[in-house]
mmCIF file of C-alpha atoms and ligand atoms in Angstrom:
data_model
loop_
_atom_site.group_PDB
_atom_site.id
_atom_site.type_symbol
_atom_site.label_atom_id
_atom_site.label_comp_id
_atom_site.label_asym_id
_atom_site.label_seq_id
_atom_site.Cartn_x
_atom_site.Cartn_y
_atom_site.Cartn_z
ATOM 1 C CA MET T 230 -40.037 2.547 -21.282
ATOM 2 C CA GLU T 231 -40.522 6.272 -21.819
ATOM 3 C CA TYR T 232 -41.620 7.284 -18.350
ATOM 4 C CA TYR T 233 -40.112 10.713 -18.581
ATOM 5 C CA SER T 234 -40.263 13.605 -20.977
ATOM 6 C CA LYS T 235 -37.576 13.751 -23.641
ATOM 7 C CA GLN T 236 -35.576 16.452 -21.841
ATOM 8 C CA ILE T 237 -35.509 14.572 -18.569
ATOM 9 C CA SER T 238 -34.570 11.313 -20.268
ATOM 10 C CA LYS T 239 -31.764 13.156 -22.034
ATOM 11 C CA LEU T 240 -30.490 14.637 -18.768
ATOM 12 C CA ILE T 241 -30.604 11.236 -17.062
ATOM 13 C CA GLU T 242 -28.765 9.711 -19.999
ATOM 14 C CA GLU T 243 -26.015 12.362 -19.900
ATOM 15 C CA LEU T 244 -25.552 12.107 -16.140
ATOM 16 C CA GLY T 245 -25.493 8.320 -16.406
ATOM 17 C CA ARG T 246 -22.396 8.582 -18.609
ATOM 18 C CA LEU T 247 -20.367 10.002 -15.729
ATOM 19 C CA PRO T 248 -18.084 7.528 -13.955
ATOM 20 C CA GLY T 249 -19.636 5.815 -10.962
ATOM 21 C CA ILE T 250 -23.146 7.032 -11.765
ATOM 22 C CA GLY T 251 -25.604 4.224 -12.408
ATOM 23 C CA SER T 252 -29.032 4.767 -13.916
ATOM 24 C CA LYS T 253 -30.704 5.093 -10.500
ATOM 25 C CA SER T 254 -28.237 7.732 -9.328
ATOM 26 C CA ALA T 255 -28.542 9.502 -12.668
ATOM 27 C CA ALA T 256 -32.308 9.741 -12.258
ATOM 28 C CA ARG T 257 -31.957 10.940 -8.668
ATOM 29 C CA LEU T 258 -29.477 13.639 -9.728
ATOM 30 C CA ALA T 259 -31.656 14.678 -12.652
ATOM 31 C CA PHE T 260 -34.690 15.196 -10.436
ATOM 32 C CA HIS T 261 -32.562 16.991 -7.889
ATOM 33 C CA ILE T 262 -31.296 19.353 -10.577
ATOM 34 C CA ILE T 263 -34.799 19.990 -11.889
ATOM 35 C CA ASN T 264 -35.919 20.961 -8.397
ATOM 36 C CA MET T 265 -32.957 23.251 -7.788
ATOM 37 C CA PRO T 266 -33.478 27.042 -8.033
ATOM 38 C CA LYS T 267 -32.701 28.207 -11.549
ATOM 39 C CA GLU T 268 -29.678 30.295 -10.487
ATOM 40 C CA HIS T 269 -28.055 27.263 -8.847
ATOM 41 C CA VAL T 270 -28.510 25.254 -12.007
ATOM 42 C CA GLU T 271 -27.007 28.088 -14.044
ATOM 43 C CA SER T 272 -24.059 28.338 -11.702
ATOM 44 C CA LEU T 273 -23.499 24.560 -11.915
ATOM 45 C CA ALA T 274 -23.699 24.592 -15.705
ATOM 46 C CA HIS T 275 -21.303 27.549 -15.913
ATOM 47 C CA SER T 276 -18.751 26.027 -13.595
ATOM 48 C CA ILE T 277 -18.715 22.858 -15.692
ATOM 49 C CA LEU T 278 -18.171 24.865 -18.867
ATOM 50 C CA ASP T 279 -15.607 27.193 -17.264
ATOM 51 C CA ALA T 280 -13.625 24.246 -15.944
ATOM 52 C CA LYS T 281 -13.685 22.583 -19.331
ATOM 53 C CA GLU T 282 -12.642 25.725 -21.179
ATOM 54 C CA ASN T 283 -9.948 26.966 -18.820
ATOM 55 C CA VAL T 284 -8.381 23.861 -17.411
ATOM 56 C CA ARG T 285 -5.601 22.327 -19.427
ATOM 57 C CA TYR T 286 -2.566 20.122 -19.104
ATOM 58 C CA CYS T 287 0.612 21.580 -17.639
ATOM 59 C CA LYS T 288 3.165 21.885 -20.430
ATOM 60 C CA GLU T 289 5.783 20.133 -18.311
ATOM 61 C CA CYS T 290 4.144 17.427 -16.207
ATOM 62 C CA PHE T 291 0.694 17.136 -17.809
ATOM 63 C CA THR T 292 -1.230 17.535 -14.612
ATOM 64 C CA ILE T 293 -4.453 19.504 -14.856
ATOM 65 C CA THR T 294 -3.980 23.202 -14.284
ATOM 66 C CA ASP T 295 -5.394 26.552 -15.356
ATOM 67 C CA SER T 296 -2.098 28.081 -16.381
ATOM 68 C CA GLU T 297 0.571 27.065 -18.868
ATOM 69 C CA ILE T 298 2.808 25.629 -16.154
ATOM 70 C CA CYS T 299 1.358 24.176 -12.945
ATOM 71 C CA PRO T 300 2.371 25.586 -9.523
ATOM 72 C CA ILE T 301 4.606 22.570 -8.783
ATOM 73 C CA CYS T 302 6.567 22.821 -12.029
ATOM 74 C CA ALA T 303 6.776 26.597 -11.604
ATOM 75 C CA ASN T 304 8.217 26.231 -8.096
ATOM 76 C CA SER T 305 11.999 26.716 -8.161
ATOM 77 C CA LYS T 306 12.305 25.182 -4.679
ATOM 78 C CA ARG T 307 11.257 21.785 -6.043
ATOM 79 C CA ASN T 308 13.924 19.433 -7.282
ATOM 80 C CA HIS T 309 13.372 19.384 -11.021
ATOM 81 C CA LYS T 310 15.947 16.634 -11.489
ATOM 82 C CA VAL T 311 13.742 14.048 -9.793
ATOM 83 C CA ILE T 312 10.575 13.104 -11.654
ATOM 84 C CA MET T 313 7.903 10.878 -10.152
ATOM 85 C CA VAL T 314 5.790 9.157 -12.776
ATOM 86 C CA VAL T 315 2.158 8.620 -11.741
ATOM 87 C CA GLU T 316 -0.859 7.225 -13.552
ATOM 88 C CA ASN T 317 -3.235 10.058 -12.819
ATOM 89 C CA VAL T 318 -3.780 13.390 -11.132
ATOM 90 C CA ARG T 319 -5.369 11.754 -8.069
ATOM 91 C CA ASP T 320 -2.213 9.725 -7.398
ATOM 92 C CA MET T 321 -0.173 12.888 -7.731
ATOM 93 C CA SER T 322 -2.340 14.656 -5.141
ATOM 94 C CA ALA T 323 -1.949 11.682 -2.804
ATOM 95 C CA TYR T 324 1.850 12.113 -2.844
ATOM 96 C CA GLU T 325 1.543 15.873 -2.652
ATOM 97 C CA LYS T 326 -0.542 15.561 0.502
ATOM 98 C CA THR T 327 2.356 13.877 2.299
ATOM 99 C CA GLN T 328 4.276 17.170 1.861
ATOM 100 C CA LYS T 329 7.486 15.143 1.965
ATOM 101 C CA TYR T 330 8.219 14.793 -1.711
ATOM 102 C CA ASP T 331 10.104 17.731 -3.175
ATOM 103 C CA GLY T 332 10.679 16.535 -6.709
ATOM 104 C CA VAL T 333 8.353 17.070 -9.639
ATOM 105 C CA TYR T 334 5.858 14.755 -11.330
ATOM 106 C CA HIS T 335 4.873 13.351 -14.668
ATOM 107 C CA VAL T 336 1.239 12.379 -15.126
ATOM 108 C CA LEU T 337 0.719 9.595 -17.670
ATOM 109 C CA HIS T 338 -3.077 9.833 -17.741
ATOM 110 C CA GLY T 339 -3.476 6.087 -17.787
ATOM 111 C CA ALA T 340 -1.504 2.877 -17.835
ATOM 112 C CA ILE T 341 -0.602 0.415 -20.539
ATOM 113 C CA SER T 342 -3.264 -2.273 -20.778
ATOM 114 C CA PRO T 343 -3.186 -4.770 -23.633
ATOM 115 C CA MET T 344 -6.571 -6.028 -22.464
ATOM 116 C CA LEU T 345 -8.191 -2.618 -22.806
ATOM 117 C CA ASN T 346 -6.205 -1.930 -25.932
ATOM 118 C CA ILE T 347 -4.309 0.939 -24.296
ATOM 119 C CA GLY T 348 -0.800 1.081 -25.694
ATOM 120 C CA PRO T 349 2.262 3.238 -24.933
ATOM 121 C CA ALA T 350 1.109 5.809 -27.479
ATOM 122 C CA ASP T 351 -2.169 6.317 -25.597
ATOM 123 C CA ILE T 352 -0.521 7.673 -22.453
ATOM 124 C CA LYS T 353 1.853 10.617 -21.971
ATOM 125 C CA LEU T 354 4.985 8.535 -22.436
ATOM 126 C CA LYS T 355 6.499 10.246 -25.448
ATOM 127 C CA GLU T 356 6.187 13.467 -23.450
ATOM 128 C CA LEU T 357 8.097 11.890 -20.567
ATOM 129 C CA MET T 358 10.921 10.817 -22.854
ATOM 130 C CA THR T 359 11.141 14.342 -24.230
ATOM 131 C CA ARG T 360 11.478 15.683 -20.689
ATOM 132 C CA LEU T 361 14.282 13.241 -19.977
ATOM 133 C CA GLN T 362 16.448 14.923 -22.593
ATOM 134 C CA GLY T 363 16.898 17.645 -20.015
ATOM 135 C CA ASP T 364 18.910 17.441 -16.807
ATOM 136 C CA VAL T 365 17.346 14.556 -14.863
ATOM 137 C CA ASP T 366 18.943 12.450 -12.094
ATOM 138 C CA GLU T 367 16.159 10.054 -11.200
ATOM 139 C CA VAL T 368 12.823 8.833 -12.446
ATOM 140 C CA ILE T 369 10.644 7.322 -9.718
ATOM 141 C CA ILE T 370 8.011 5.046 -11.180
ATOM 142 C CA ALA T 371 4.967 5.273 -8.940
ATOM 143 C CA THR T 372 2.396 3.566 -11.131
ATOM 144 C CA GLY T 373 0.025 1.254 -9.239
ATOM 145 C CA SER T 374 0.752 -2.373 -8.456
ATOM 146 C CA SER T 375 -2.099 -3.585 -10.648
ATOM 147 C CA LEU T 376 -1.192 -5.611 -13.730
ATOM 148 C CA GLU T 377 -1.454 -2.427 -15.802
ATOM 149 C CA GLY T 378 0.661 -0.447 -13.362
ATOM 150 C CA GLU T 379 3.391 -3.102 -13.344
ATOM 151 C CA THR T 380 3.334 -3.476 -17.120
ATOM 152 C CA THR T 381 3.701 0.269 -17.482
ATOM 153 C CA ALA T 382 6.530 0.394 -14.927
ATOM 154 C CA MET T 383 8.420 -2.341 -16.752
ATOM 155 C CA TYR T 384 7.908 -0.704 -20.123
ATOM 156 C CA ILE T 385 9.092 2.689 -18.887
ATOM 157 C CA SER T 386 12.139 1.298 -17.125
ATOM 158 C CA LYS T 387 13.237 -0.524 -20.297
ATOM 159 C CA LEU T 388 12.789 2.676 -22.237
ATOM 160 C CA ILE T 389 14.780 4.815 -19.814
ATOM 161 C CA LYS T 390 17.615 2.407 -18.947
ATOM 162 C CA PRO T 391 19.683 3.157 -22.082
ATOM 163 C CA THR T 392 19.699 6.873 -21.201
ATOM 164 C CA GLY T 393 21.700 6.161 -18.033
ATOM 165 C CA ILE T 394 19.201 7.987 -15.824
ATOM 166 C CA ASN T 395 18.465 6.245 -12.497
ATOM 167 C CA VAL T 396 15.129 4.475 -12.555
ATOM 168 C CA THR T 397 13.509 3.492 -9.281
ATOM 169 C CA ARG T 398 10.208 1.851 -8.401
ATOM 170 C CA ILE T 399 8.198 2.621 -5.266
ATOM 171 C CA ALA T 400 8.116 -0.266 -2.798
ATOM 172 C CA SER T 401 5.489 -2.818 -3.690
ATOM 173 C CA GLY T 402 2.689 -3.989 -1.465
ATOM 174 C CA VAL T 403 1.206 -0.541 -1.449
ATOM 175 C CA PRO T 404 -1.690 -0.041 -3.759
ATOM 176 C CA VAL T 405 -2.801 -3.525 -4.760
ATOM 177 C CA GLY T 406 -4.825 -2.678 -7.795
ATOM 178 C CA GLY T 407 -6.250 0.186 -5.832
ATOM 179 C CA ASP T 408 -6.192 3.901 -5.745
ATOM 180 C CA LEU T 409 -3.226 5.596 -4.187
ATOM 181 C CA GLU T 410 -5.555 8.287 -2.909
ATOM 182 C CA ASN T 411 -7.131 5.839 -0.485
ATOM 183 C CA ILE T 412 -3.817 4.928 1.086
ATOM 184 C CA ASP T 413 -2.653 6.703 4.195
ATOM 185 C CA GLU T 414 0.282 9.062 4.023
ATOM 186 C CA VAL T 415 2.604 6.979 6.202
ATOM 187 C CA THR T 416 2.224 4.015 3.855
ATOM 188 C CA LEU T 417 2.835 6.225 0.845
ATOM 189 C CA LEU T 418 5.966 7.684 2.379
ATOM 190 C CA ARG T 419 7.217 4.228 3.252
ATOM 191 C CA ALA T 420 6.657 3.168 -0.342
ATOM 192 C CA LEU T 421 8.563 6.186 -1.568
ATOM 193 C CA GLU T 422 11.452 5.801 0.848
ATOM 194 C CA GLY T 423 11.658 2.064 0.229
ATOM 195 C CA ARG T 424 11.936 2.506 -3.517
ATOM 196 C CA THR T 425 14.295 0.176 -5.292
ATOM 197 C CA LYS T 426 16.534 0.614 -8.286
ATOM 198 C CA LEU T 427 15.279 -1.038 -11.444
HETATM 199 ZN ZN1 ZN X 139 3.413 20.721 -14.016
#
């Protein structure tokens, strides 16, 4: 099975670990990289390393940023008393693109999934609860409508209820097990405006 030299096999193997890259794509990318001019390869390698070294989680909302606090959390014009809870950074950008939401976010980096053995401690839930000790009027739960998204929404709402903070859920029928980023802005806004109290 060793068609390729060790180095190429290694490169294909590494690329194949990336999400959405099958072995065929990995091989195609590997050969593309090998045929690229050396300075392009260096620039690619450096940007990967730079991103990894300099990008971190925002101290407040846990989105990915290159400073201690992300631009949204640092913006005093945003309503810091309304926190929208999303599963990932892509969902957050989907809402941001509508330019109609002026609250802040909390990125969980996942959803509770008993099947995948992902529990409450594996997502940024403790961090959310810590934030709620501050001055917060409403928590909008915008996790997906997949089984995991719903489980997470239910879990969070039970956790927050005793604090007396309003908990709302975006209108359902939006992202059926799918990515929020693929949903058009009008639908997203409708989901946000049609949110119901939990
Ligand atoms: Zn932030």
